[in-house]
Amino acid sequence: MEINMNGKVIVITGASSGMGAAAARHLSALGATVVLGARRADRIETLAKEIQDQGGKALAIATDVTQRDQVKKLVDSAVGQFGRVDVILNNAGVMPLSPMDRLNVAEWDTMIDVNLKGVLNGIAAVLPHMKEQKSGQIINTASVAGHKVFTGSAVYSATKFAVRALTEGLRMEVKPYNIRTTIVCPGAVKTELLDHITEADIQQANKEYVGAVGISPDSFARVIAFAISQPEDVDINEIIFRPTSQEL
Ligand code: NDP
């Protein structure tokens, strides 16, 4: 199937590595204009230049998704420079897994701030523009861990269950504005996500597992392209994908 993004303007948070960076490259290659947000400015600027050097359109704006004004600036810059925002991919996330009795309470807060409030900040930033345009698509990255809880995932899973809940509520509410909503739930994908697990035993176990079964972030990029490229009257509401060898 040939996919063409028809110059859609797509804002991507968490674009500095892993699945966000893979999505940026793939969507740009398909003809999208990509607006990249993440805290590591050097990474997204290098990626934007790579895309521009290949003839694509890209803009990089250092963004911490926990800061509502920064996410608004990211989206407003996309509209200011390219005239509209067709899609936001709320993808920034962190996963410092640990059992709750280790009381890594600061990490609980960070997961709620990035994985949940960060998504809310993205929604708040695009809704006024998309309502006015009477079109748009809000894609939120949840997880298989947003369907299943496992030992060590309680808080992370709670944030991803919450992302699914709020996206479903949003789906119903934005009907008058012709806005599509999509939840994407990846299984094990090889990215930098596990590098930030602070508990050595948990990190090792997860690295062994994802090292054995994990798939390329390109899988995510193709799923995103599929959801965006449907005709405007088709709304792909949720996709779960896993490595074929993943049991969980
Ligand atoms: P990576 O660690 O490679 O990417 C995470 C991205 O999130 C980075 O670009 C990082 O950028 C960004 N990020 C983290 N905190 C913030 C913040 N406060 N503000 C802005 N950006 C932030 O991991 P993945 O690509 O795997 O993760 C992408 C999403 O996929 C996450 O939501 C994750 O929960 C989800 N996911 C991942 C799975 C996997 O197996 N890899 C499985 C299921 C879901 P920077 O540090 O530069 O700010």
mmCIF file of N, CA, C and O and ligand atoms in Angstrom, residues 14-20 37-40 63-66 91-95 114-115 141-144 156 160 186-193 196, ligand 1:
data_model
loop_
_atom_site.group_PDB
_atom_site.id
_atom_site.type_symbol
_atom_site.label_atom_id
_atom_site.label_comp_id
_atom_site.label_asym_id
_atom_site.label_seq_id
_atom_site.Cartn_x
_atom_site.Cartn_y
_atom_site.Cartn_z
ATOM 1 N N GLY A 14 8.746 13.650 22.442
ATOM 2 C CA GLY A 14 9.627 12.503 22.632
ATOM 3 C C GLY A 14 10.279 12.100 21.323
ATOM 4 O O GLY A 14 10.458 10.922 21.026
ATOM 5 N N ALA A 15 10.657 13.121 20.539
ATOM 6 C CA ALA A 15 11.199 12.870 19.197
ATOM 7 C C ALA A 15 12.719 12.722 19.196
ATOM 8 O O ALA A 15 13.315 12.543 18.140
ATOM 9 N N SER A 16 13.341 12.782 20.384
ATOM 10 C CA SER A 16 14.806 12.779 20.398
ATOM 11 C C SER A 16 15.412 11.387 20.368
ATOM 12 O O SER A 16 16.627 11.251 20.193
ATOM 13 N N SER A 17 14.590 10.356 20.546
ATOM 14 C CA SER A 17 15.146 8.993 20.515
ATOM 15 C C SER A 17 14.032 7.989 20.259
ATOM 16 O O SER A 17 12.856 8.359 20.148
ATOM 17 N N GLY A 18 14.417 6.731 20.166
ATOM 18 C CA GLY A 18 13.462 5.632 20.125
ATOM 19 C C GLY A 18 12.357 5.773 19.103
ATOM 20 O O GLY A 18 12.585 6.086 17.934
ATOM 21 N N MET A 19 11.140 5.543 19.567
ATOM 22 C CA MET A 19 10.004 5.462 18.647
ATOM 23 C C MET A 19 9.615 6.830 18.086
ATOM 24 O O MET A 19 9.186 6.920 16.933
ATOM 25 N N GLY A 20 9.788 7.879 18.878
ATOM 26 C CA GLY A 20 9.455 9.218 18.372
ATOM 27 C C GLY A 20 10.364 9.616 17.223
ATOM 28 O O GLY A 20 9.903 10.166 16.208
ATOM 29 N N GLY A 37 9.624 17.775 19.334
ATOM 30 C CA GLY A 37 9.775 18.267 20.697
ATOM 31 C C GLY A 37 10.415 17.228 21.590
ATOM 32 O O GLY A 37 10.094 16.036 21.497
ATOM 33 N N ALA A 38 11.337 17.661 22.441
ATOM 34 C CA ALA A 38 11.963 16.833 23.477
ATOM 35 C C ALA A 38 12.865 17.775 24.275
ATOM 36 O O ALA A 38 13.095 18.911 23.848
ATOM 37 N N ARG A 39 13.379 17.292 25.405
ATOM 38 C CA ARG A 39 14.254 18.180 26.188
ATOM 39 C C ARG A 39 15.647 18.274 25.589
ATOM 40 O O ARG A 39 16.280 19.313 25.659
ATOM 41 N N ARG A 40 16.149 17.196 24.997
ATOM 42 C CA ARG A 40 17.526 17.223 24.457
ATOM 43 C C ARG A 40 17.531 17.935 23.105
ATOM 44 O O ARG A 40 17.370 17.322 22.043
ATOM 45 N N THR A 63 11.514 21.118 24.292
ATOM 46 C CA THR A 63 10.232 21.089 25.014
ATOM 47 C C THR A 63 10.289 20.087 26.161
ATOM 48 O O THR A 63 10.661 18.929 25.965
ATOM 49 N N ASP A 64 9.900 20.546 27.328
ATOM 50 C CA ASP A 64 9.664 19.634 28.446
ATOM 51 C C ASP A 64 8.148 19.475 28.549
ATOM 52 O O ASP A 64 7.442 20.441 28.855
ATOM 53 N N VAL A 65 7.644 18.274 28.313
ATOM 54 C CA VAL A 65 6.184 18.110 28.246
ATOM 55 C C VAL A 65 5.491 18.304 29.595
ATOM 56 O O VAL A 65 4.269 18.424 29.646
ATOM 57 N N THR A 66 6.261 18.325 30.675
ATOM 58 C CA THR A 66 5.631 18.571 31.977
ATOM 59 C C THR A 66 5.291 20.052 32.149
ATOM 60 O O THR A 66 4.588 20.414 33.086
ATOM 61 N N ASN A 91 3.938 11.301 22.576
ATOM 62 C CA ASN A 91 4.722 10.074 22.671
ATOM 63 C C ASN A 91 5.772 10.103 23.788
ATOM 64 O O ASN A 91 6.259 9.054 24.198
ATOM 65 N N ALA A 92 6.108 11.284 24.291
ATOM 66 C CA ALA A 92 7.135 11.369 25.345
ATOM 67 C C ALA A 92 6.716 10.508 26.537
ATOM 68 O O ALA A 92 5.552 10.513 26.939
ATOM 69 N N GLY A 93 7.660 9.771 27.076
ATOM 70 C CA GLY A 93 7.320 8.929 28.217
ATOM 71 C C GLY A 93 8.565 8.415 28.927
ATOM 72 O O GLY A 93 9.662 8.396 28.360
ATOM 73 N N VAL A 94 8.373 8.036 30.184
ATOM 74 C CA VAL A 94 9.455 7.442 30.970
ATOM 75 C C VAL A 94 8.911 6.199 31.688
ATOM 76 O O VAL A 94 7.720 6.116 31.993
ATOM 77 N N MET A 95 9.817 5.251 31.949
ATOM 78 C CA MET A 95 9.374 3.979 32.542
ATOM 79 C C MET A 95 10.369 3.471 33.595
ATOM 80 O O MET A 95 10.962 2.401 33.429
ATOM 81 N N VAL A 114 5.092 13.140 33.372
ATOM 82 C CA VAL A 114 5.462 13.010 31.953
ATOM 83 C C VAL A 114 4.407 12.205 31.188
ATOM 84 O O VAL A 114 3.868 12.663 30.173
ATOM 85 N N ASN A 115 4.112 11.014 31.686
ATOM 86 C CA ASN A 115 3.272 10.083 30.903
ATOM 87 C C ASN A 115 1.812 10.492 30.863
ATOM 88 O O ASN A 115 1.111 10.216 29.879
ATOM 89 N N THR A 141 0.551 7.701 22.850
ATOM 90 C CA THR A 141 1.262 6.440 23.043
ATOM 91 C C THR A 141 0.960 5.896 24.437
ATOM 92 O O THR A 141 1.324 6.502 25.440
ATOM 93 N N ALA A 142 0.257 4.790 24.492
ATOM 94 C CA ALA A 142 0.044 4.075 25.765
ATOM 95 C C ALA A 142 1.013 2.903 25.771
ATOM 96 O O ALA A 142 2.208 3.086 25.538
ATOM 97 N N SER A 143 0.534 1.687 25.963
ATOM 98 C CA SER A 143 1.441 0.541 26.067
ATOM 99 C C SER A 143 0.630 -0.737 26.264
ATOM 100 O O SER A 143 -0.526 -0.686 26.703
ATOM 101 N N VAL A 144 1.251 -1.863 25.979
ATOM 102 C CA VAL A 144 0.669 -3.132 26.452
ATOM 103 C C VAL A 144 0.502 -3.061 27.974
ATOM 104 O O VAL A 144 -0.472 -3.588 28.529
ATOM 105 N N TYR A 156 3.673 2.797 36.450
ATOM 106 C CA TYR A 156 3.766 2.985 34.986
ATOM 107 C C TYR A 156 2.469 2.544 34.327
ATOM 108 O O TYR A 156 1.902 3.259 33.497
ATOM 109 N N LYS A 160 -0.452 4.545 32.010
ATOM 110 C CA LYS A 160 -0.832 4.138 30.649
ATOM 111 C C LYS A 160 -2.310 3.719 30.578
ATOM 112 O O LYS A 160 -2.967 3.953 29.562
ATOM 113 N N PRO A 186 2.298 -0.145 22.169
ATOM 114 C CA PRO A 186 3.376 -1.035 21.742
ATOM 115 C C PRO A 186 3.686 -2.088 22.791
ATOM 116 O O PRO A 186 3.496 -1.874 23.990
ATOM 117 N N GLY A 187 4.189 -3.215 22.321
ATOM 118 C CA GLY A 187 4.824 -4.190 23.203
ATOM 119 C C GLY A 187 6.301 -3.836 23.324
ATOM 120 O O GLY A 187 6.657 -2.653 23.288
ATOM 121 N N ALA A 188 7.155 -4.847 23.452
ATOM 122 C CA ALA A 188 8.578 -4.583 23.694
ATOM 123 C C ALA A 188 9.282 -4.082 22.434
ATOM 124 O O ALA A 188 9.341 -4.775 21.416
ATOM 125 N N VAL A 189 9.781 -2.858 22.516
ATOM 126 C CA VAL A 189 10.491 -2.237 21.396
ATOM 127 C C VAL A 189 11.862 -1.788 21.901
ATOM 128 O O VAL A 189 11.976 -1.238 23.004
ATOM 129 N N LYS A 190 12.888 -2.009 21.097
ATOM 130 C CA LYS A 190 14.258 -1.684 21.527
ATOM 131 C C LYS A 190 14.510 -0.181 21.386
ATOM 132 O O LYS A 190 14.642 0.332 20.273
ATOM 133 N N THR A 191 14.563 0.504 22.538
ATOM 134 C CA THR A 191 14.796 1.946 22.577
ATOM 135 C C THR A 191 15.649 2.257 23.810
ATOM 136 O O THR A 191 16.157 1.345 24.449
ATOM 137 N N GLU A 192 15.712 3.529 24.159
ATOM 138 C CA GLU A 192 16.477 3.927 25.348
ATOM 139 C C GLU A 192 15.655 3.853 26.635
ATOM 140 O O GLU A 192 16.123 4.234 27.704
ATOM 141 N N LEU A 193 14.417 3.387 26.528
ATOM 142 C CA LEU A 193 13.470 3.480 27.648
ATOM 143 C C LEU A 193 13.974 2.820 28.929
ATOM 144 O O LEU A 193 13.734 3.314 30.029
ATOM 145 N N HIS A 196 16.697 4.285 31.944
ATOM 146 C CA HIS A 196 16.387 5.157 33.085
ATOM 147 C C HIS A 196 15.795 4.400 34.271
ATOM 148 O O HIS A 196 15.349 5.021 35.226
HETATM 149 P P1 NDP B 1 12.964 6.482 24.646
HETATM 150 O O1 NDP B 1 13.513 6.584 26.030
HETATM 151 O O2 NDP B 1 13.899 6.149 23.552
HETATM 152 O O3 NDP B 1 12.219 7.835 24.269
HETATM 153 C C1 NDP B 1 11.507 8.569 25.224
HETATM 154 C C2 NDP B 1 11.312 9.974 24.692
HETATM 155 O O4 NDP B 1 10.555 10.717 25.657
HETATM 156 C C3 NDP B 1 12.623 10.699 24.480
HETATM 157 O O5 NDP B 1 12.578 11.388 23.258
HETATM 158 C C4 NDP B 1 12.658 11.690 25.637
HETATM 159 O O6 NDP B 1 13.309 12.888 25.232
HETATM 160 C C5 NDP B 1 11.176 11.951 25.839
HETATM 161 N N1 NDP B 1 10.905 12.526 27.156
HETATM 162 C C6 NDP B 1 11.065 11.985 28.381
HETATM 163 N N2 NDP B 1 10.743 12.874 29.325
HETATM 164 C C7 NDP B 1 10.365 14.008 28.689
HETATM 165 C C8 NDP B 1 9.930 15.287 29.102
HETATM 166 N N3 NDP B 1 9.791 15.613 30.400
HETATM 167 N N4 NDP B 1 9.630 16.208 28.159
HETATM 168 C C9 NDP B 1 9.767 15.911 26.855
HETATM 169 N N5 NDP B 1 10.180 14.734 26.392
HETATM 170 C C10 NDP B 1 10.467 13.787 27.310
HETATM 171 O O7 NDP B 1 11.778 5.433 24.758
HETATM 172 P P2 NDP B 1 10.631 4.952 23.741
HETATM 173 O O8 NDP B 1 10.845 5.458 22.375
HETATM 174 O O9 NDP B 1 10.489 3.508 23.954
HETATM 175 O O10 NDP B 1 9.350 5.650 24.398
HETATM 176 C C11 NDP B 1 8.370 6.356 23.674
HETATM 177 C C12 NDP B 1 7.012 6.071 24.286
HETATM 178 O O11 NDP B 1 6.687 4.703 24.080
HETATM 179 C C13 NDP B 1 6.915 6.297 25.784
HETATM 180 O O12 NDP B 1 5.671 6.913 26.070
HETATM 181 C C14 NDP B 1 6.913 4.881 26.355
HETATM 182 O O13 NDP B 1 6.258 4.814 27.592
HETATM 183 C C15 NDP B 1 6.173 4.154 25.269
HETATM 184 N N6 NDP B 1 6.338 2.699 25.206
HETATM 185 C C16 NDP B 1 7.565 2.138 24.965
HETATM 186 C C17 NDP B 1 7.694 0.756 24.855
HETATM 187 C C18 NDP B 1 8.991 0.092 24.577
HETATM 188 O O14 NDP B 1 9.076 -1.141 24.683
HETATM 189 N N7 NDP B 1 10.052 0.821 24.206
HETATM 190 C C19 NDP B 1 6.538 -0.122 25.004
HETATM 191 C C20 NDP B 1 5.290 0.569 25.214
HETATM 192 C C21 NDP B 1 5.215 1.925 25.300
HETATM 193 P P3 NDP B 1 14.274 13.808 26.150
HETATM 194 O O15 NDP B 1 14.908 12.902 27.168
HETATM 195 O O16 NDP B 1 15.233 14.376 25.160
HETATM 196 O O17 NDP B 1 13.359 14.843 26.735
#
